[in-house]
Short mmCIF file of C-alpha atoms in Angstrom, two decimals:
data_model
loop_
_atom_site.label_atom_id
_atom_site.label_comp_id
_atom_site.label_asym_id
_atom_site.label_seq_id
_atom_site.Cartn_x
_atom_site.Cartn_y
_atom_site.Cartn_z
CA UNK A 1 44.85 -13.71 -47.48
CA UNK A 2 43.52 -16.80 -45.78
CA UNK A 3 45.66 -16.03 -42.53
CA UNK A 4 44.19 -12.58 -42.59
CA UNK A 5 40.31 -13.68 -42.99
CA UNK A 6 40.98 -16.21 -40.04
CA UNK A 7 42.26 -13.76 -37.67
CA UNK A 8 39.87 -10.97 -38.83
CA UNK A 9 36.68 -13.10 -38.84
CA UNK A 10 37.22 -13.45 -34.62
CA UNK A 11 37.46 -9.56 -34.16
CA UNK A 12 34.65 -9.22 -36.84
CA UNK A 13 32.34 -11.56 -34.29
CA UNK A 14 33.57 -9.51 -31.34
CA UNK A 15 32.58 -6.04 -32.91
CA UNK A 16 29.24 -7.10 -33.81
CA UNK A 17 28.16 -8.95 -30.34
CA UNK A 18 29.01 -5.67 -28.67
CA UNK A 19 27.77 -3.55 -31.10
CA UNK A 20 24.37 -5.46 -31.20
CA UNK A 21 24.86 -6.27 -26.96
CA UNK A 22 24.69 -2.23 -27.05
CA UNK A 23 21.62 -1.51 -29.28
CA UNK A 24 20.01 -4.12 -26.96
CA UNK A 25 20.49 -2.36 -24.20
CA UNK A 26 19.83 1.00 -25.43
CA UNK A 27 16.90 -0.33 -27.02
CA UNK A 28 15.64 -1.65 -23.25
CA UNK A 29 16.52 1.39 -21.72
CA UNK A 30 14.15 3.15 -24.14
CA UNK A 31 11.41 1.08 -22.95
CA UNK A 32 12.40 1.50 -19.54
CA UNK A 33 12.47 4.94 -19.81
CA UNK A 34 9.00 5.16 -22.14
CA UNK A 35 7.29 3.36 -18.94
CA UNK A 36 9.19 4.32 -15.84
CA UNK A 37 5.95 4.69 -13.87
CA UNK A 38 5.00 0.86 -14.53
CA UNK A 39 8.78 -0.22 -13.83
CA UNK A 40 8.98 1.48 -10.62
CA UNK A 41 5.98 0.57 -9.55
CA UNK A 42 7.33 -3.13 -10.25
CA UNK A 43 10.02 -2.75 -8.05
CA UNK A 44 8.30 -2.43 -4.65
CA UNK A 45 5.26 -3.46 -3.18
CA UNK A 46 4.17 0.50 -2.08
CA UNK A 47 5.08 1.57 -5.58
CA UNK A 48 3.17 -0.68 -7.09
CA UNK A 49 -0.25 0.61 -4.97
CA UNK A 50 0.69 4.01 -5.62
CA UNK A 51 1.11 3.44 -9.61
CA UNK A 52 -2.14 1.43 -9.50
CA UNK A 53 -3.74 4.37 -7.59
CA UNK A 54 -3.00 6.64 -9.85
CA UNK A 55 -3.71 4.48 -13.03
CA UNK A 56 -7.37 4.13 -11.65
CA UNK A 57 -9.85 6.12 -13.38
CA UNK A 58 -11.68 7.13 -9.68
CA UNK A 59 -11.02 6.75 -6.19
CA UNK A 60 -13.69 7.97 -3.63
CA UNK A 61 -12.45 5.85 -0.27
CA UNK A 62 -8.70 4.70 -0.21
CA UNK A 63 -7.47 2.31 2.34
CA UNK A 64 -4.05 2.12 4.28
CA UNK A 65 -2.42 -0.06 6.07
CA UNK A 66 0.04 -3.45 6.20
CA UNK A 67 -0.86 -6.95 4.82
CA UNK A 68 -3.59 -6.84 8.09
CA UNK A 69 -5.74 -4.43 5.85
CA UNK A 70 -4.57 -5.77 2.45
CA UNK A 71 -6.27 -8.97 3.49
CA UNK A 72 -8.99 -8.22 5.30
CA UNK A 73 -10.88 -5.04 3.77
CA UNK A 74 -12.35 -5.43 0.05
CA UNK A 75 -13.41 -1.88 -1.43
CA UNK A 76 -15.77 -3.29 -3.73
CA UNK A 77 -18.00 -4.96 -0.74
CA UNK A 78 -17.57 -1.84 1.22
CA UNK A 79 -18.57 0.63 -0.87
CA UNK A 80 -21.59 -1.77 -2.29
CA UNK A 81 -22.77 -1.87 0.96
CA UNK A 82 -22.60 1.94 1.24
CA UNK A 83 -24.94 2.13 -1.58
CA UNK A 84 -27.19 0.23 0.31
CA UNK A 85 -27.10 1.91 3.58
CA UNK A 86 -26.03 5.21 2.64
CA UNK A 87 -27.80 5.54 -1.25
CA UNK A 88 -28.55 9.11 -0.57
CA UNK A 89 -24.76 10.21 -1.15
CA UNK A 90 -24.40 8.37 -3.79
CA UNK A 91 -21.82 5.54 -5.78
CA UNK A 92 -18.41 5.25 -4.28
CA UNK A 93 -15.30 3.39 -6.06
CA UNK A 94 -12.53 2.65 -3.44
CA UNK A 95 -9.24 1.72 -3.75
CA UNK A 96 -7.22 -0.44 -1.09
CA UNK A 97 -2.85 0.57 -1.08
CA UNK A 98 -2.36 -1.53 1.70
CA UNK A 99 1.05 -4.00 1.17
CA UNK A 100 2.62 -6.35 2.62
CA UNK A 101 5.20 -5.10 5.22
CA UNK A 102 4.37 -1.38 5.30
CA UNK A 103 6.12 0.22 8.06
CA UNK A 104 5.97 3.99 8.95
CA UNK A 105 8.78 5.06 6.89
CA UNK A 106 7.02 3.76 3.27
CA UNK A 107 3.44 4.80 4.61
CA UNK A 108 4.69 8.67 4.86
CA UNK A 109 7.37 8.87 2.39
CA UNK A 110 4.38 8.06 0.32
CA UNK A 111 1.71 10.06 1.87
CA UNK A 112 2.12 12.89 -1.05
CA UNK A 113 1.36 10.66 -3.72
CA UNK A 114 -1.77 9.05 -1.65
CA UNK A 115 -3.04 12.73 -0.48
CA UNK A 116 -2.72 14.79 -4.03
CA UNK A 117 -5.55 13.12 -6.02
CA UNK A 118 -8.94 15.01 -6.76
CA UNK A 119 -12.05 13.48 -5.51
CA UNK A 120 -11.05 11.87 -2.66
CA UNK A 121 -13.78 11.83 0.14
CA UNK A 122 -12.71 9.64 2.41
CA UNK A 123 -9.36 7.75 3.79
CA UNK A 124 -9.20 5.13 5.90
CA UNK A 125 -5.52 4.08 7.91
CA UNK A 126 -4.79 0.88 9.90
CA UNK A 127 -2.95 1.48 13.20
CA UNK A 128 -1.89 -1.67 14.07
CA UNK A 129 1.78 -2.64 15.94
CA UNK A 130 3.52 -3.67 12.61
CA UNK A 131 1.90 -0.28 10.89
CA UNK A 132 3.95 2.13 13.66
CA UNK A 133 7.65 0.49 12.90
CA UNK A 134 9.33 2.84 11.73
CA UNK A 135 11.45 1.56 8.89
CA UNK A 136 12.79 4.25 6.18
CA UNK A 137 11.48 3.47 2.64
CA UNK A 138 14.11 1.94 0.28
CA UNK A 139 13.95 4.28 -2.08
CA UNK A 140 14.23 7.47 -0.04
CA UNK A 141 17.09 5.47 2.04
CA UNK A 142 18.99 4.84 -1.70
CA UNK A 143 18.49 8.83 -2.34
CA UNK A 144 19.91 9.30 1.01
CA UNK A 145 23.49 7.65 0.99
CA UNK A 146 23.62 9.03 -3.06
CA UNK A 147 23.57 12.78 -0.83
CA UNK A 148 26.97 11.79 0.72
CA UNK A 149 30.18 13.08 -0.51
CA UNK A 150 31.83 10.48 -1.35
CA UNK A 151 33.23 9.66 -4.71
CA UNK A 152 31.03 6.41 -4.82
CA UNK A 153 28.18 8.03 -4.24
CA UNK A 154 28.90 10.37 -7.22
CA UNK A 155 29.70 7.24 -9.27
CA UNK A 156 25.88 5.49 -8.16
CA UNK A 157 24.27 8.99 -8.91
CA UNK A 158 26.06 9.18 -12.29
CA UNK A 159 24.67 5.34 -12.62
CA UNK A 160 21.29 5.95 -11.73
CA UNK A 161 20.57 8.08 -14.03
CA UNK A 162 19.92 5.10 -16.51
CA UNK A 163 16.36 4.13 -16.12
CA UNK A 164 17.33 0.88 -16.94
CA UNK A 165 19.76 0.92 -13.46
CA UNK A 166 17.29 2.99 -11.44
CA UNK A 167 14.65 0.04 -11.89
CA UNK A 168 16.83 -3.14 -11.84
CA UNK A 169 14.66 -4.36 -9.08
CA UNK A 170 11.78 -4.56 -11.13
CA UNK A 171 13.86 -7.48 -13.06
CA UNK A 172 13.79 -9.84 -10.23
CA UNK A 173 11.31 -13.04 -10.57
CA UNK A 174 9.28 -11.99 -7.66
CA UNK A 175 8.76 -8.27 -9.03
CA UNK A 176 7.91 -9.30 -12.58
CA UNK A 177 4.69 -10.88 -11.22
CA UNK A 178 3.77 -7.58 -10.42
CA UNK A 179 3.49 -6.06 -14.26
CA UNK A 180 0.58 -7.67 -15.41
CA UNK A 181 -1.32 -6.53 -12.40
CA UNK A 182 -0.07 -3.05 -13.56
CA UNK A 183 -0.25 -3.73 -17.33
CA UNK A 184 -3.29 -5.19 -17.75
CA UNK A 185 -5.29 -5.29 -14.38
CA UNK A 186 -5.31 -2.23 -12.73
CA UNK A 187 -8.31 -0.47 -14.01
CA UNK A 188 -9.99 -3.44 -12.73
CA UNK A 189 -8.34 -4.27 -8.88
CA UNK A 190 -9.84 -3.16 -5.82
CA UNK A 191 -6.20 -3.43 -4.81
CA UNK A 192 -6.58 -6.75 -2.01
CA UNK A 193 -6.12 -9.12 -4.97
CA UNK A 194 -2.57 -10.47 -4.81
CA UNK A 195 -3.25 -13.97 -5.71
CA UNK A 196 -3.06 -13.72 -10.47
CA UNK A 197 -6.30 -16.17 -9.76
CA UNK A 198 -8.05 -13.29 -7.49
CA UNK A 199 -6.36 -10.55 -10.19
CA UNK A 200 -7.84 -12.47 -13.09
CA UNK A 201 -11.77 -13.10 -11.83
CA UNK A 202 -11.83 -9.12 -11.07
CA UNK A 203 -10.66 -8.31 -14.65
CA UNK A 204 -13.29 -10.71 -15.73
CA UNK A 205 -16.01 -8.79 -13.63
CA UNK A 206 -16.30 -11.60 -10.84
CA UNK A 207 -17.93 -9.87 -8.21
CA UNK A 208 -17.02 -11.24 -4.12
CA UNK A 209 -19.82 -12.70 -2.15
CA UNK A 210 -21.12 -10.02 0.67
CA UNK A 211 -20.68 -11.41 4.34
CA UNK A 212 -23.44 -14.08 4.90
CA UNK A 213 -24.83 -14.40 8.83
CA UNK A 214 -23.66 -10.79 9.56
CA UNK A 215 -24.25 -9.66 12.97
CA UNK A 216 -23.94 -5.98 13.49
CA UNK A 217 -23.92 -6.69 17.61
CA UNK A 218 -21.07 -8.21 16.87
CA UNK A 219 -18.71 -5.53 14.82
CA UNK A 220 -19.19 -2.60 17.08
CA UNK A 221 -15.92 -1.28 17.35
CA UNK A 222 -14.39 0.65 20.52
CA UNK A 223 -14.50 4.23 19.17
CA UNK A 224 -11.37 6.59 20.30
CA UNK A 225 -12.42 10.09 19.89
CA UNK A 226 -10.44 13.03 19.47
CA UNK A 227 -11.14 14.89 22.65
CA UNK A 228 -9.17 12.41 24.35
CA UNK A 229 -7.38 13.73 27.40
CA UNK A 230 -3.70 14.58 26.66
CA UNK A 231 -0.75 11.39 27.40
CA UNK A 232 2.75 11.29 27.48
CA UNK A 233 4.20 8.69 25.14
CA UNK A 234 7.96 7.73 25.09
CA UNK A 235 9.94 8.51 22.22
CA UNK A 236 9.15 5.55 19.87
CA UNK A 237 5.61 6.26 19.79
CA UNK A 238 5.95 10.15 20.52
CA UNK A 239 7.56 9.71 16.43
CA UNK A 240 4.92 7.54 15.62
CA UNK A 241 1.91 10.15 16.63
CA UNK A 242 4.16 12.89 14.96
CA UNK A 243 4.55 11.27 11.58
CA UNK A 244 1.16 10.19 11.39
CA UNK A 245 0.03 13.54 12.37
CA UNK A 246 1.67 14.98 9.21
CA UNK A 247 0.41 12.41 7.36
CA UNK A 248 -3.42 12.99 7.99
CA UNK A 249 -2.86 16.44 7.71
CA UNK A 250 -1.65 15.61 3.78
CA UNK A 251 -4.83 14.69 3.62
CA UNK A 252 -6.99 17.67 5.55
CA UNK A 253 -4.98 20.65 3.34
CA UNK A 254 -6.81 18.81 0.61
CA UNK A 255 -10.46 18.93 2.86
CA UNK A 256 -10.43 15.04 2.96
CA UNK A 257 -11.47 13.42 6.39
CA UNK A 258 -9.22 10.73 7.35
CA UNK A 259 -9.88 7.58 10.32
CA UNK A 260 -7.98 5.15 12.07
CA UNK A 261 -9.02 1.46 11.90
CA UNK A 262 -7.30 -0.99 14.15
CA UNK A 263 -8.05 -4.41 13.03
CA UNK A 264 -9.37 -7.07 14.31
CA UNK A 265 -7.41 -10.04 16.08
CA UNK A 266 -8.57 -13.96 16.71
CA UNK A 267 -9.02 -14.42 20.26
CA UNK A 268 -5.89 -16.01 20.79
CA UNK A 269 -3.41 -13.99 19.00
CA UNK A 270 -0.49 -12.95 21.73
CA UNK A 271 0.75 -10.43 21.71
CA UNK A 272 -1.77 -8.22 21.09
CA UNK A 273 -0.06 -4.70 22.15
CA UNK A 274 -3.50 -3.21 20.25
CA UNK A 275 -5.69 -4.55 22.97
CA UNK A 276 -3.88 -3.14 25.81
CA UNK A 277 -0.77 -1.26 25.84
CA UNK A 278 -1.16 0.47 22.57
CA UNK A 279 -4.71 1.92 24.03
CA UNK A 280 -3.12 5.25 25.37
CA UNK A 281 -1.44 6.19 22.35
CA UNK A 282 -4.60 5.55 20.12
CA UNK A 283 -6.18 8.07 22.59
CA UNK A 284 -3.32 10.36 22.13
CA UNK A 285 -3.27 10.00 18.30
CA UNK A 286 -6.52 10.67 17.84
CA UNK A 287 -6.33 13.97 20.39
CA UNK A 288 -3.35 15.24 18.17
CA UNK A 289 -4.69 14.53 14.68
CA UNK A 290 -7.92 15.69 15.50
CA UNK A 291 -10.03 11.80 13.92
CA UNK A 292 -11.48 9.13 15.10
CA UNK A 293 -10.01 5.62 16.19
CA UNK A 294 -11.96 2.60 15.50
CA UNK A 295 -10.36 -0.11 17.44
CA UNK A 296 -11.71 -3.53 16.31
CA UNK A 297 -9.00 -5.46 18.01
CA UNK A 298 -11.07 -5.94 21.71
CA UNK A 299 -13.98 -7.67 19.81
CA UNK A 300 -14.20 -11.28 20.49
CA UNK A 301 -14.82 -13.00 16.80
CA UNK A 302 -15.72 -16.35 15.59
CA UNK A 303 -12.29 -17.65 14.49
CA UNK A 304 -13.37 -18.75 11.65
CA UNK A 305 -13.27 -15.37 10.04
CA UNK A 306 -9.30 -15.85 10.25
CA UNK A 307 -6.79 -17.78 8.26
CA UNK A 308 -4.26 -16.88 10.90
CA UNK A 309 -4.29 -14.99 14.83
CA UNK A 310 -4.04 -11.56 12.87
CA UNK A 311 -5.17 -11.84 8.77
CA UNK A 312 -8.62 -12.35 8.42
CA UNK A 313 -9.95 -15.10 5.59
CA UNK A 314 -12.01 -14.77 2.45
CA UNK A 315 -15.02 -14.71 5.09
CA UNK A 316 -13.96 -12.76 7.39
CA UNK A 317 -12.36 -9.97 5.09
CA UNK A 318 -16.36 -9.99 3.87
CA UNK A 319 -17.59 -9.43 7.15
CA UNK A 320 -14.83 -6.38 8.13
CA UNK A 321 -16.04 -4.75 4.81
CA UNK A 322 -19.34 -5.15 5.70
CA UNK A 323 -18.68 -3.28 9.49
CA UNK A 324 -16.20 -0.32 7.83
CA UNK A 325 -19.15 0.34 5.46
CA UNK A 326 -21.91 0.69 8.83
CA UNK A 327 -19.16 2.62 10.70
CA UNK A 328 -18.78 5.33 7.32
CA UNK A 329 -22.14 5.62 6.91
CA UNK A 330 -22.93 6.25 10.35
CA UNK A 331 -20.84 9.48 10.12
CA UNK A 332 -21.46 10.28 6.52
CA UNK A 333 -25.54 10.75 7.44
CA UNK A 334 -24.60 13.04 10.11
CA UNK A 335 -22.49 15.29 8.38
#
């Protein structure tokens, strides 16, 4: 009897470390499952502003773009200072999606999500030389090679259908910082605040200082408008002005007017492609999608407004705000 306890108490162990190893994880797919929107927002930068855009209770004005637009354009001091300039239309609530990194590919294969809400007056999109590289979103590229007949990709798509699989990414250290901004947050973000200190003041109602010493002479932006003459564009950008095309058209099936922003640049940022040889195809975009360009990138700026030749600093991201607010209420009075 003692021999068989010994050998049975080892197997005994065994059973119940996988049997409790597998009620963990069904138990954590459950919760997976129960809140896929928060985990896959957690496991990419554009899902995250898309699940935060859609957790919002309102959005009015919603802002586009790469880290250039992230940084530098608060919604809360722009649409303040449309209640001051414009207070005949009304309160606005604004929402920035901007992330880090955005290319092309993860702008549009998220343009749906952006486009579909109610409410939505007006939409704001940085063209900038990092915004127009074409890079295919992750998640559309993981979708993709699971379309390929292969019998591994049968095997991933059998895989992926566990939520806890699908979202793995949303486990890493530098994703998990993202579910409190989801979790708690959200209702509360104008979307620039990355930093958990920035996160944290909004939730507690912290409002950001308005640009002090503004100078209106100074923020006049080169205006691109769409009766541009017609230009050829080589194929890179000729893909470019297509897919951004389709985008802003997401956006007019839904009667939402939609403009270009490219923004600003310390003097001595090189390259600067937006100052020169981009110039054509911002005239050609704008012919095609039938909006506006506001090219900011010309103007010469004091440099302390940036923390580096192309992210502007707590200052300067005041001061943008405070010129995207003139430049929307400008065409907001005469329409």
């Amino acid at each position: 009897m003692k021999r068989n306890e010994a050998t049975s108490s080892p197997r005994r162990r065994l059973v119940l470390f996988v049997l409790g190893l597998a009620v963990s994880v069904l138990a954590l797919e459950s919760l997976v499952r129960r809140n896929a929107t928060l985990f896959e927002g957690a496991s990419h930068r554009g899902l995250a502003k898309a699940a935060m855009y859609e957790l919002r209770p309102r959005v009015d004005l919603l802002f586009l773009g790469t880290s250039r637009a992230q940084d530098g354009i608060s919604p809360g001091l722009v649409t303040r200072a449309l209640g001051e300039v414009a207070s005949e239309r009304g309160q606005w609530a604004g929402f920035n999606a901007s992330f880090t990194g955005s290319s092309l590919g993860e702008l549009t294969a998220l343009g749906k999500r952006f486009s579909r809400r109610a409410g939505l007056r007006a939409v704001i999109i940085e063209l900038s030389a990092p915004q127009i590289h074409n890079r295919p979103a992750p998640w559309d590229q993981e979708r993709a090679n699971d379309a390929l007949p292969t019998w591994e990709a049968q095997i991933a798509d059998f895989v992926r259908k566990s939520a806890l699989v699908r979202y793995r990414t949303a486990f890493l250290p530098e994703n998990l910082g993202r579910l409190p901004a989801l979790l708690v947050f959200s209702a509360s973000l104008g979307g620039w605040e990355t930093k958990g200190s920035d996160q944290l003041a909004a939730w507690l109602g912290k409002k950001e200082v308005p640009a002090q010493g503004f100078e209106a002479t100074l923020w006049n932006p080169e205006i691109v408008l769409p009766e541009a003459t017609a230009v050829p564009l080589d194929p890179v950008l000729e893909e470019a002005a297509e897919r951004l095309t389709e985008l802003v058209g997401l956006f007019r099936e839904r009667g939402t007017p939609v403009v270009f922003a490219v923004p600003p640049l310390a003097r001595g940022h090189q390259p600067a492609p937006e100052r020169d040889q981009l110039r054509p195809f911002f005239a050609e975009l704008a012919r095609r999608a039938g909006c506006e360009v506001w090219n900011f990138a010309p103007l010469v700026l004091p440099d302390l407004l940036f923390r580096d030749p192309s992210h502007l600093g707590r200052e300067g991201r005041a001061h943008y705000s405070q010129a995207l607010a003139l430049q929307i209420a400008q065409r907001i009075k005469g329409t």
